[in-house]
Short mmCIF file of N, CA and C in Angstrom, two decimals:
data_model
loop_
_atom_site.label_atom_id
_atom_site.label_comp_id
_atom_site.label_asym_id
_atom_site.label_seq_id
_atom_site.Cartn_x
_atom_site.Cartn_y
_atom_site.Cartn_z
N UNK A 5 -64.97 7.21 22.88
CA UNK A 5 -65.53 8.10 23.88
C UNK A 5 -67.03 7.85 23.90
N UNK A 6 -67.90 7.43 25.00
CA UNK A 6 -68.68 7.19 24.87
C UNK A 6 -69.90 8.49 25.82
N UNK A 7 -69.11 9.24 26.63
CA UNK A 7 -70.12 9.94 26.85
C UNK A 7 -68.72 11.17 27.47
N UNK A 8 -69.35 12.71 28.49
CA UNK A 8 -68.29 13.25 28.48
C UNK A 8 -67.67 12.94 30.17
N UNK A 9 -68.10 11.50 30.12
CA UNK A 9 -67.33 11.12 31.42
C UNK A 9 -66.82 9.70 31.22
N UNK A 10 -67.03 9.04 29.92
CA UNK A 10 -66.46 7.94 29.74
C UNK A 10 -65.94 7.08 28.71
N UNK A 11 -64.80 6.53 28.98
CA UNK A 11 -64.13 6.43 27.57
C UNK A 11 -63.85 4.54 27.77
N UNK A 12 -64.50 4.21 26.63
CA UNK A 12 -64.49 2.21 26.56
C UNK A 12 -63.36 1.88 25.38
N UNK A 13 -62.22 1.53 26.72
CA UNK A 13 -61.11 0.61 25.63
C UNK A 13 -60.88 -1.20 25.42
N UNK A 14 -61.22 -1.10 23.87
CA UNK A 14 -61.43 -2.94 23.85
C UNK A 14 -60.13 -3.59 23.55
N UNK A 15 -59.40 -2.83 23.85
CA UNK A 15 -57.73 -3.84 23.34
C UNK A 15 -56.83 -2.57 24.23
N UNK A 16 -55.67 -3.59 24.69
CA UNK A 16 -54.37 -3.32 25.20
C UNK A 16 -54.39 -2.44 26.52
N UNK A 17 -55.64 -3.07 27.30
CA UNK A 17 -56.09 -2.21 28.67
C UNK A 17 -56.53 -3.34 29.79
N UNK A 18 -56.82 -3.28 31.00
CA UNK A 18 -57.20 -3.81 31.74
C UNK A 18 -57.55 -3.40 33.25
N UNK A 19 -58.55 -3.51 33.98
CA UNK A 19 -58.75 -2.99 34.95
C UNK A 19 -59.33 -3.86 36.18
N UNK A 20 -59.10 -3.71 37.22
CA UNK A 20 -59.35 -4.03 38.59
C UNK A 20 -60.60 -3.29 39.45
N UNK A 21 -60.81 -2.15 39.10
CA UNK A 21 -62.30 -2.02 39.78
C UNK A 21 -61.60 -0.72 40.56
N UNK A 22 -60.21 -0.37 40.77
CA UNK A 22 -59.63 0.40 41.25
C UNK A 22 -58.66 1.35 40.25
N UNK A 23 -57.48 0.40 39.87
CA UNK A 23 -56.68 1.08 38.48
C UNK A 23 -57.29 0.58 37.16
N UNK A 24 -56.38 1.06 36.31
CA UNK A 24 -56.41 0.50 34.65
C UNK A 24 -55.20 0.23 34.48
N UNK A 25 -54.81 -0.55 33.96
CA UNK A 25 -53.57 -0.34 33.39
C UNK A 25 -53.53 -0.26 31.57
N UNK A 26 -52.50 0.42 30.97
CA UNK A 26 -52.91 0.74 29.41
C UNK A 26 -51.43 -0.15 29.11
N UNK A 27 -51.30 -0.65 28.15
CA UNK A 27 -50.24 -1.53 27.60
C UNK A 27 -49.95 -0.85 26.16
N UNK A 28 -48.63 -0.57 26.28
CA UNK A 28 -48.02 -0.40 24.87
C UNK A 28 -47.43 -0.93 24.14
N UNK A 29 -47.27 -0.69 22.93
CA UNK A 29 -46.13 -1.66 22.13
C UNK A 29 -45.19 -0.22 21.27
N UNK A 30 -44.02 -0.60 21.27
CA UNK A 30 -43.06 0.69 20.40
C UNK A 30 -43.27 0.44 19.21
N UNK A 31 -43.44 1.54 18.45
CA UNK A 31 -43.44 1.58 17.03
C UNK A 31 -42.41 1.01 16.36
N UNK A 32 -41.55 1.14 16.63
CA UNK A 32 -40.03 0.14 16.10
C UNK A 32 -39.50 -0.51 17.11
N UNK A 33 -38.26 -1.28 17.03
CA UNK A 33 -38.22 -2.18 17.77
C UNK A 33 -36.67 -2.92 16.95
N UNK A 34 -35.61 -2.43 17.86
CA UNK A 34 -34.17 -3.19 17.00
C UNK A 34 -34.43 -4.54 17.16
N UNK A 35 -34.61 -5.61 16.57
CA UNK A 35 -34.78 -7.30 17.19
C UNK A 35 -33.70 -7.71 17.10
N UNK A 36 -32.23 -7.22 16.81
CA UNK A 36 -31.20 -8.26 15.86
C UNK A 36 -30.19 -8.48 17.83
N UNK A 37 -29.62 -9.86 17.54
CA UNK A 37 -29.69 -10.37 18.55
C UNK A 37 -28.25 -9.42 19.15
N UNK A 38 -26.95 -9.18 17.97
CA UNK A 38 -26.40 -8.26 18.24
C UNK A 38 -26.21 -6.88 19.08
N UNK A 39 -27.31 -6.27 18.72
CA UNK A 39 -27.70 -4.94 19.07
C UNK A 39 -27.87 -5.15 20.55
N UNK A 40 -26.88 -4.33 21.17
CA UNK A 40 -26.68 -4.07 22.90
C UNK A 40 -27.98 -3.81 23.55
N UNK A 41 -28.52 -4.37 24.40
CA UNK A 41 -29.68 -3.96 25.29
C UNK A 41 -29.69 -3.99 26.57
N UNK A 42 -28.11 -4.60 27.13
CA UNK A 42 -28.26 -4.91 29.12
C UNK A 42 -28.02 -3.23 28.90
N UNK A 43 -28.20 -3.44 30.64
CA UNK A 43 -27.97 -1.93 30.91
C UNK A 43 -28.88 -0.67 30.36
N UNK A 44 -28.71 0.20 31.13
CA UNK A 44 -29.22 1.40 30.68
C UNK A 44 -28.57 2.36 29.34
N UNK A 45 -29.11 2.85 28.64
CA UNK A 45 -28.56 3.46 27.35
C UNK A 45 -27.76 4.39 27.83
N UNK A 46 -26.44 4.78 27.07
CA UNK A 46 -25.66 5.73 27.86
C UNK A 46 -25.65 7.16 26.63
N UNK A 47 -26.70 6.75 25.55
CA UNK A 47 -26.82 7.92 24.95
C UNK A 47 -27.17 7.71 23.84
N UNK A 48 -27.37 8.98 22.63
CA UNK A 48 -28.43 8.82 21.66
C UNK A 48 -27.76 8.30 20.50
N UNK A 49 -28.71 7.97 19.63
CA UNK A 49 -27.77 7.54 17.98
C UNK A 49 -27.36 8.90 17.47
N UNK A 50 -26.44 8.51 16.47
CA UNK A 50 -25.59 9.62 15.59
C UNK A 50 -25.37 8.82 14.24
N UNK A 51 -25.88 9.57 13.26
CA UNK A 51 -25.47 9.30 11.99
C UNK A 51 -24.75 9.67 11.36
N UNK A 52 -23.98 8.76 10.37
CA UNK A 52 -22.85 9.15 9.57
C UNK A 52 -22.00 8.27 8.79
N UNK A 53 -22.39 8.54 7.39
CA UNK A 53 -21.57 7.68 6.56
C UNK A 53 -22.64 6.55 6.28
N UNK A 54 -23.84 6.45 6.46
CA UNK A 54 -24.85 5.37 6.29
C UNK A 54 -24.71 4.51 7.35
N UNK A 55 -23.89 4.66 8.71
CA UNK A 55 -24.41 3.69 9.97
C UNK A 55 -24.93 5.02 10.82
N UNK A 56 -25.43 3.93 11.76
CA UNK A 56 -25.86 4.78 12.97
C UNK A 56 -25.03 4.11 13.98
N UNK A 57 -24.66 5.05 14.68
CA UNK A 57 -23.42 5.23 15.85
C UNK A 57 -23.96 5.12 17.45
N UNK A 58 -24.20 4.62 18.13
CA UNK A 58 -24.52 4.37 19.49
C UNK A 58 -23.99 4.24 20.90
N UNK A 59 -23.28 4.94 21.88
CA UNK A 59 -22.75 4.14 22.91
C UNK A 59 -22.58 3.22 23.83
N UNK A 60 -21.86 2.43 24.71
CA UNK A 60 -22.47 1.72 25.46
C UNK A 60 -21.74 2.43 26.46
N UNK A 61 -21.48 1.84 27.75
CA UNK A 61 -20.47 2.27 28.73
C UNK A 61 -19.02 2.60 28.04
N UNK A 62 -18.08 2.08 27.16
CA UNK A 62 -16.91 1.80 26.87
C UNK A 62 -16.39 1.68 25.23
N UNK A 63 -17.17 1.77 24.61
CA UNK A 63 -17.36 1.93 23.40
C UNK A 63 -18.13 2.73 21.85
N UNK A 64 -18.32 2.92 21.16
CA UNK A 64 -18.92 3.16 19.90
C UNK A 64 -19.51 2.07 19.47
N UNK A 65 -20.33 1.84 19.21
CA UNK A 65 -21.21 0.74 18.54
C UNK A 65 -21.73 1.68 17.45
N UNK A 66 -21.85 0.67 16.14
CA UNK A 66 -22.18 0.54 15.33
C UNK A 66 -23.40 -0.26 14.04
N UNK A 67 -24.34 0.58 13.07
CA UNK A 67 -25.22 -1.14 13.28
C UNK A 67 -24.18 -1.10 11.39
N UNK A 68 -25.12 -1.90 10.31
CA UNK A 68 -24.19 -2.30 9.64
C UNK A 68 -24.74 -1.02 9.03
N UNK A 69 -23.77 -1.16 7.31
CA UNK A 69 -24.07 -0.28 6.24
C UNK A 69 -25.25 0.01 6.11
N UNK A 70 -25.41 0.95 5.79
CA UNK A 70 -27.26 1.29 5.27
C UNK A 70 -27.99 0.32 5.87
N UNK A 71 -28.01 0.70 6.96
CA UNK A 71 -28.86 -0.29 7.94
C UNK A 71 -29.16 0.31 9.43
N UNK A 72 -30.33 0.25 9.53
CA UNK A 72 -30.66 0.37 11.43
C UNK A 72 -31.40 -0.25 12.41
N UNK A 73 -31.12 -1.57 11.18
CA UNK A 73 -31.79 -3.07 11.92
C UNK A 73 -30.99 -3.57 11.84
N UNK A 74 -29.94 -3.79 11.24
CA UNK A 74 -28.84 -5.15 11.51
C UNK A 74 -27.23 -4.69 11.88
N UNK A 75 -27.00 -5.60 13.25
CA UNK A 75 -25.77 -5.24 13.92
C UNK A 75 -24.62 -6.22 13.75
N UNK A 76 -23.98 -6.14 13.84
CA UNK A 76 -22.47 -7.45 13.91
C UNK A 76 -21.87 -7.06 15.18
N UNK A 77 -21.43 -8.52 16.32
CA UNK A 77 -21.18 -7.81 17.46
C UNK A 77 -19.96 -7.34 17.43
N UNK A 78 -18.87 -7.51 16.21
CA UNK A 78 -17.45 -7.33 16.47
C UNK A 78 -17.42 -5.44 16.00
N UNK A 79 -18.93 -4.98 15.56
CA UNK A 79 -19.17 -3.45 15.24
C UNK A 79 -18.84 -2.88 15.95
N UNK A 80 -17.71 -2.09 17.08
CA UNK A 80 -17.39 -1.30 18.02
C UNK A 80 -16.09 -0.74 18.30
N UNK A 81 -15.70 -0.09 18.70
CA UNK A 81 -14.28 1.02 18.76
C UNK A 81 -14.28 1.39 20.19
N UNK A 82 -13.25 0.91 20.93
CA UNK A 82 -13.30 1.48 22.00
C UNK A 82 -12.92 2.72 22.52
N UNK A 83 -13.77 2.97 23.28
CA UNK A 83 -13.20 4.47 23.75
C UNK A 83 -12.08 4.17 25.18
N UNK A 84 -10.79 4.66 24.89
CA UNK A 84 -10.49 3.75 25.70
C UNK A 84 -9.22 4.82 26.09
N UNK A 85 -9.11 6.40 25.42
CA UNK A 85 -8.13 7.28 26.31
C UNK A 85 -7.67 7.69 27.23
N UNK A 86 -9.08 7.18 27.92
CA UNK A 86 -9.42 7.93 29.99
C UNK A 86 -10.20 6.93 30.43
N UNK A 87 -9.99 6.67 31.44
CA UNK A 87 -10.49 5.28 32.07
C UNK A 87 -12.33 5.85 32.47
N UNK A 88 -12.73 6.80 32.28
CA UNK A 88 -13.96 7.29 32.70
C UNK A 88 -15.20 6.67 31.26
N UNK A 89 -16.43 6.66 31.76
CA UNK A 89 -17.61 6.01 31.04
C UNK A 89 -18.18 7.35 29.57
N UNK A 90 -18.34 6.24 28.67
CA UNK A 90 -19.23 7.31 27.80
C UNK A 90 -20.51 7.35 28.19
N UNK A 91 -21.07 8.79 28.46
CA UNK A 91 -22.46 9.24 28.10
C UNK A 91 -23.15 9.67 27.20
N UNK A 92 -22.37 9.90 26.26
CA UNK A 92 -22.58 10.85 25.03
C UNK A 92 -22.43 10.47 23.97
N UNK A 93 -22.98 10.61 22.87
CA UNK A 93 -22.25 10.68 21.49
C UNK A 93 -22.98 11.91 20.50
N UNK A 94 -21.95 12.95 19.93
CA UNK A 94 -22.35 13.76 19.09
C UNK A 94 -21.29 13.88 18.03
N UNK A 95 -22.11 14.51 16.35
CA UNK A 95 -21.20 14.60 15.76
C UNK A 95 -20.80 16.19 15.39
N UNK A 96 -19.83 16.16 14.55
CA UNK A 96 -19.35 17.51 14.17
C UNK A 96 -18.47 17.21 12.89
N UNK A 97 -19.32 17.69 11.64
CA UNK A 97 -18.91 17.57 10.36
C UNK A 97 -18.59 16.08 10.20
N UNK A 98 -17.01 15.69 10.02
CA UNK A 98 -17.05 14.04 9.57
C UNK A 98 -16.58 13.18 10.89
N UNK A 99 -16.78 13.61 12.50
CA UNK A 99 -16.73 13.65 13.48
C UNK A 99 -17.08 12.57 14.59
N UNK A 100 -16.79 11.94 14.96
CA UNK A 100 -18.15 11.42 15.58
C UNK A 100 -17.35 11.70 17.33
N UNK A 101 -17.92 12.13 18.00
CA UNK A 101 -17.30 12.35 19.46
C UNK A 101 -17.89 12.21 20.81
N UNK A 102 -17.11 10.53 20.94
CA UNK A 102 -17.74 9.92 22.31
C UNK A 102 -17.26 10.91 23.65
N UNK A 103 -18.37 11.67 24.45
CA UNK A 103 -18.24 12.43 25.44
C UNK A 103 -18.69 11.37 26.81
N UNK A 104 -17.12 11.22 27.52
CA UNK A 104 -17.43 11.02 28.60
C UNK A 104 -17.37 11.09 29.98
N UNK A 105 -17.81 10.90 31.12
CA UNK A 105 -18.23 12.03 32.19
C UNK A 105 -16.80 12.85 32.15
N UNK A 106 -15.47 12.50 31.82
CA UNK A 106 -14.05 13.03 32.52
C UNK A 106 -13.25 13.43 31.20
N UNK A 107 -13.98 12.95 30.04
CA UNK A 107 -13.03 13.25 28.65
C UNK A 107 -13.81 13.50 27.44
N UNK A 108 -13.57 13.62 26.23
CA UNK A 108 -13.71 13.89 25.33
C UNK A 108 -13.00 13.06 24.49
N UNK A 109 -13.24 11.77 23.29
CA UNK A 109 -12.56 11.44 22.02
C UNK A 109 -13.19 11.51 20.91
N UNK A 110 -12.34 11.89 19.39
CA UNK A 110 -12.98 11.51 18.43
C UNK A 110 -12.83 10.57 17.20
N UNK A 111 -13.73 10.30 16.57
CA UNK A 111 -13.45 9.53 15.78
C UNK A 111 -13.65 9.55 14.29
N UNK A 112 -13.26 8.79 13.52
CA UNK A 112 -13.62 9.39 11.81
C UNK A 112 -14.06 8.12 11.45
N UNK A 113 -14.37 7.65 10.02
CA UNK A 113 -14.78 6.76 9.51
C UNK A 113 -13.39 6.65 9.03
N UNK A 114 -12.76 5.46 8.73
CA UNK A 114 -11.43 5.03 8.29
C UNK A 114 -11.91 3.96 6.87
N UNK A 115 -13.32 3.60 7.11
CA UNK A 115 -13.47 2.90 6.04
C UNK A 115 -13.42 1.13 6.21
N UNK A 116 -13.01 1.04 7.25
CA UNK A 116 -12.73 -1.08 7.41
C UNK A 116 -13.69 -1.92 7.20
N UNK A 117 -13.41 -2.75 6.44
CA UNK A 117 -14.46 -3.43 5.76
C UNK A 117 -15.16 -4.51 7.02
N UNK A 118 -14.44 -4.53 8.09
CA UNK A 118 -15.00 -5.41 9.25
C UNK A 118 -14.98 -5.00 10.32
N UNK A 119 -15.47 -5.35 11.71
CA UNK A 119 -15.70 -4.75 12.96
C UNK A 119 -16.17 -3.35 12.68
N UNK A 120 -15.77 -2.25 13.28
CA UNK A 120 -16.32 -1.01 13.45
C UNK A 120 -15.48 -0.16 12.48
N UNK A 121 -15.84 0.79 11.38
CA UNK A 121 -15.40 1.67 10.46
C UNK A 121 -14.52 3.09 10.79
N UNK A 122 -14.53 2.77 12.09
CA UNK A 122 -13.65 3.99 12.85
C UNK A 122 -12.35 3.86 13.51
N UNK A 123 -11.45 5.02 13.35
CA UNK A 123 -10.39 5.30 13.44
C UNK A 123 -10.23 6.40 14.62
N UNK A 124 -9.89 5.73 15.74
CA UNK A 124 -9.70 7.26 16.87
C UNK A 124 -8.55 8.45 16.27
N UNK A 125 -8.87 9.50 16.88
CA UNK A 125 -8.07 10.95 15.76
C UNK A 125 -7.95 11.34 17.34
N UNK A 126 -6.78 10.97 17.81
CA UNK A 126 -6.16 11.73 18.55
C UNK A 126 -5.95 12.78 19.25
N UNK A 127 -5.57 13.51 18.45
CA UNK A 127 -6.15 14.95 18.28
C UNK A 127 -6.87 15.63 19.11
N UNK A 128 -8.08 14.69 18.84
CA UNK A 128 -9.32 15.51 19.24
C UNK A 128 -9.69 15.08 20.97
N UNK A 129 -8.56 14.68 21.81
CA UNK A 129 -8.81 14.15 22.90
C UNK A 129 -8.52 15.42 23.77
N UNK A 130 -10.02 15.55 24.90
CA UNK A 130 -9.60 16.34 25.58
C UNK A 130 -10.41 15.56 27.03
N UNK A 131 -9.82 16.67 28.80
CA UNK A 131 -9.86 16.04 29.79
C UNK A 131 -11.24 16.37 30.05
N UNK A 132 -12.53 17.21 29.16
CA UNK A 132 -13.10 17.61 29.92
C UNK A 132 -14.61 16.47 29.55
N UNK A 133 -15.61 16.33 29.94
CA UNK A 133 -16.62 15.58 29.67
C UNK A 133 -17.92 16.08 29.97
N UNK A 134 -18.75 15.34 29.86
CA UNK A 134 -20.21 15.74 29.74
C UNK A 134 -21.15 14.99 30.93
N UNK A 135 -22.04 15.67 30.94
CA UNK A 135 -22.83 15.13 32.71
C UNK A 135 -23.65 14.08 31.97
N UNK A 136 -24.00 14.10 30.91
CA UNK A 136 -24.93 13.12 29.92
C UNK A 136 -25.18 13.35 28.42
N UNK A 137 -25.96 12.26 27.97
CA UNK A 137 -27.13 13.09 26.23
C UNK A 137 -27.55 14.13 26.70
N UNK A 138 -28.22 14.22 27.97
CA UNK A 138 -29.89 15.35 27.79
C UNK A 138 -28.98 16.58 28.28
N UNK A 139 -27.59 16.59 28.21
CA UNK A 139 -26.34 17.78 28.34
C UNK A 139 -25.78 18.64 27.33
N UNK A 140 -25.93 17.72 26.04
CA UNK A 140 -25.07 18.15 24.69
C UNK A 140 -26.26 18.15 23.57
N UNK A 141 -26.25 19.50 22.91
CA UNK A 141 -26.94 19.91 22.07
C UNK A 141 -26.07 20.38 20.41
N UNK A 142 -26.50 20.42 19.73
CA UNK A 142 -25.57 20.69 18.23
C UNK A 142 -26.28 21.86 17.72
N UNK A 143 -25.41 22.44 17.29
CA UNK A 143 -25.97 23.62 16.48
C UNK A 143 -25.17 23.71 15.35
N UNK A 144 -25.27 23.22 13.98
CA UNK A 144 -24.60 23.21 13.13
C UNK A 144 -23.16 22.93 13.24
N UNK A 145 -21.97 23.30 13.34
CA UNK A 145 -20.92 22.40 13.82
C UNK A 145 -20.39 22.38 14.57
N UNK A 146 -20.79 23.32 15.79
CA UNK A 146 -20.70 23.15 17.08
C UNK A 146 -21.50 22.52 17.58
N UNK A 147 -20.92 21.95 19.10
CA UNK A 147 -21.51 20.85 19.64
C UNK A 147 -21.62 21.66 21.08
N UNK A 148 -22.73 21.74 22.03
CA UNK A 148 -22.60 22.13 23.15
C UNK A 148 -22.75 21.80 24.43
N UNK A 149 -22.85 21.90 25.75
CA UNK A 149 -22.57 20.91 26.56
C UNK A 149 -22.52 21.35 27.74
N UNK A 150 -23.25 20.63 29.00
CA UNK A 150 -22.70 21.20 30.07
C UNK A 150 -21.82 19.93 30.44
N UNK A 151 -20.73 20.03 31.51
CA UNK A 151 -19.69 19.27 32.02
C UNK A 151 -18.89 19.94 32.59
N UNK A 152 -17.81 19.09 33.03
CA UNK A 152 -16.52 19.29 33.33
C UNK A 152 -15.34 18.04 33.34
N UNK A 153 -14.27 18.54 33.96
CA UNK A 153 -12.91 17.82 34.13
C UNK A 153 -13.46 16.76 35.40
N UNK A 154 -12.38 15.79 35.35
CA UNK A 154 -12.79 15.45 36.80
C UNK A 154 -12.44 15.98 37.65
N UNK A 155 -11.79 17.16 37.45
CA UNK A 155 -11.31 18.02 38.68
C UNK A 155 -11.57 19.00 38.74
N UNK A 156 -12.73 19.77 38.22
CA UNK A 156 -13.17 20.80 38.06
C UNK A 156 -14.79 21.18 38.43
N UNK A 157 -15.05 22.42 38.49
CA UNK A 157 -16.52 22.38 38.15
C UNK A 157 -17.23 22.19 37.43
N UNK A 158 -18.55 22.36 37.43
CA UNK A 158 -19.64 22.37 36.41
C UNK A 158 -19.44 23.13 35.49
N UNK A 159 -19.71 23.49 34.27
CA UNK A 159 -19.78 24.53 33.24
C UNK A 159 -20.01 24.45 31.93
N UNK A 160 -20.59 25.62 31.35
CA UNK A 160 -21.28 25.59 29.85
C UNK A 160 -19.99 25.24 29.02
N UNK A 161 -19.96 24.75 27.86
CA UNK A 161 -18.49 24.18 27.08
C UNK A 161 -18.72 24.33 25.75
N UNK A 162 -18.53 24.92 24.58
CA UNK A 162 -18.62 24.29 23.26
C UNK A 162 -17.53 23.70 22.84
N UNK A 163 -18.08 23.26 21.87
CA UNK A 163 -16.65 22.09 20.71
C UNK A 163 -16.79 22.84 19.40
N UNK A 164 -15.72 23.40 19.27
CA UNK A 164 -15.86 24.49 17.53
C UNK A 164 -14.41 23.80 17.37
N UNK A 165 -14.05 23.10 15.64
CA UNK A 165 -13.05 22.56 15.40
C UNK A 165 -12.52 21.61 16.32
N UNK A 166 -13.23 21.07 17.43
CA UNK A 166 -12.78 19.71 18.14
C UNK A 166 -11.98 20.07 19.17
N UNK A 167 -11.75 21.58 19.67
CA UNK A 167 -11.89 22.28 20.19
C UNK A 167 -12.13 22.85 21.69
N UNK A 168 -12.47 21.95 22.53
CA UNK A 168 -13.68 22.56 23.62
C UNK A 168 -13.31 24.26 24.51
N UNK A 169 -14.10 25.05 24.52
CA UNK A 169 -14.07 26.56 24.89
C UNK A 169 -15.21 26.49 26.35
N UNK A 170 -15.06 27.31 26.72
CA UNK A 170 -15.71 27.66 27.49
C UNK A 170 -16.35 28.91 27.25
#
């Protein structure tokens, strides 16, 4: 800051006499060639069991053991109950539950020493889904959510025991 009308930047800026432009760099940065990047993210990480859990359109991704730099591409579980896209991923206790726009699945750690460590649980499949991430919030082991069916309206939803209520 050089006075209270002007501020001189000597790195990662540039200007035209009209704009500035400011250039960033991310503090982290996944590099591993594995790790999914086309497309837009269809939702946030989830931890559990020492991986971190990720979606893409159609799947669970996974990176490796005690790791959140290194991926293997055969790391993934498809979500594959309802022909509709994942947006979501949240967990609930030993849980992990891909929410998407028309359904609900979950999954557990099964333990496999290769590809992805998860086991779909049946069970826990329901018709209703989530509008996105910035939709589903956790509160200790409920999971909450706005969504619906594909044939339904909009509406507030929790997941208590895998569950979904209204």
């Amino acid at each position: 800051v050089d006075s209270a009308t002007q501020v001189t930047l000597n790195a990662n800026c540039s200007a035209d006499g009209t704009d500035i432009t400011f250039t960033k760099t991310p503090i982290a940065k996944i590099l591993d060639a594995d790790f999914i990047t086309t497309g837009a993210p269809n939702g946030a990480f989830v931890e559990m069991d020492g991986y971190l859990f990720y979606p893409d359109a159609t799947n669970v991704r996974n990176s490796d053991l005690n790791s959140i730099i290194a991926y293997t591409a055969t790391a993934n579980k498809a979500v594959d109950m309802a022909p509709d896209n994942v947006v979501a991923l949240a967990r609930s206790k030993n849980v992990i539950l891909a929410l998407g726009t028309g359904s609900t699945q979950g999954f557990q750690n099964a333990g496999y020493a290769t590809g992805s460590p998860l086991e779909r649980i049946s069970q826990t499949f329901s018709r209703i889904g989530a509008q996105g991430q910035s939709s589903v919030s956790t509160l200790e082991n409920d999971i909450f959510f706005v969504g619906s069916s594909n044939y339904g309206d909009t509406q507030a939803w929790r997941i208590r025991d895998f569950t979904p209520q209204k």
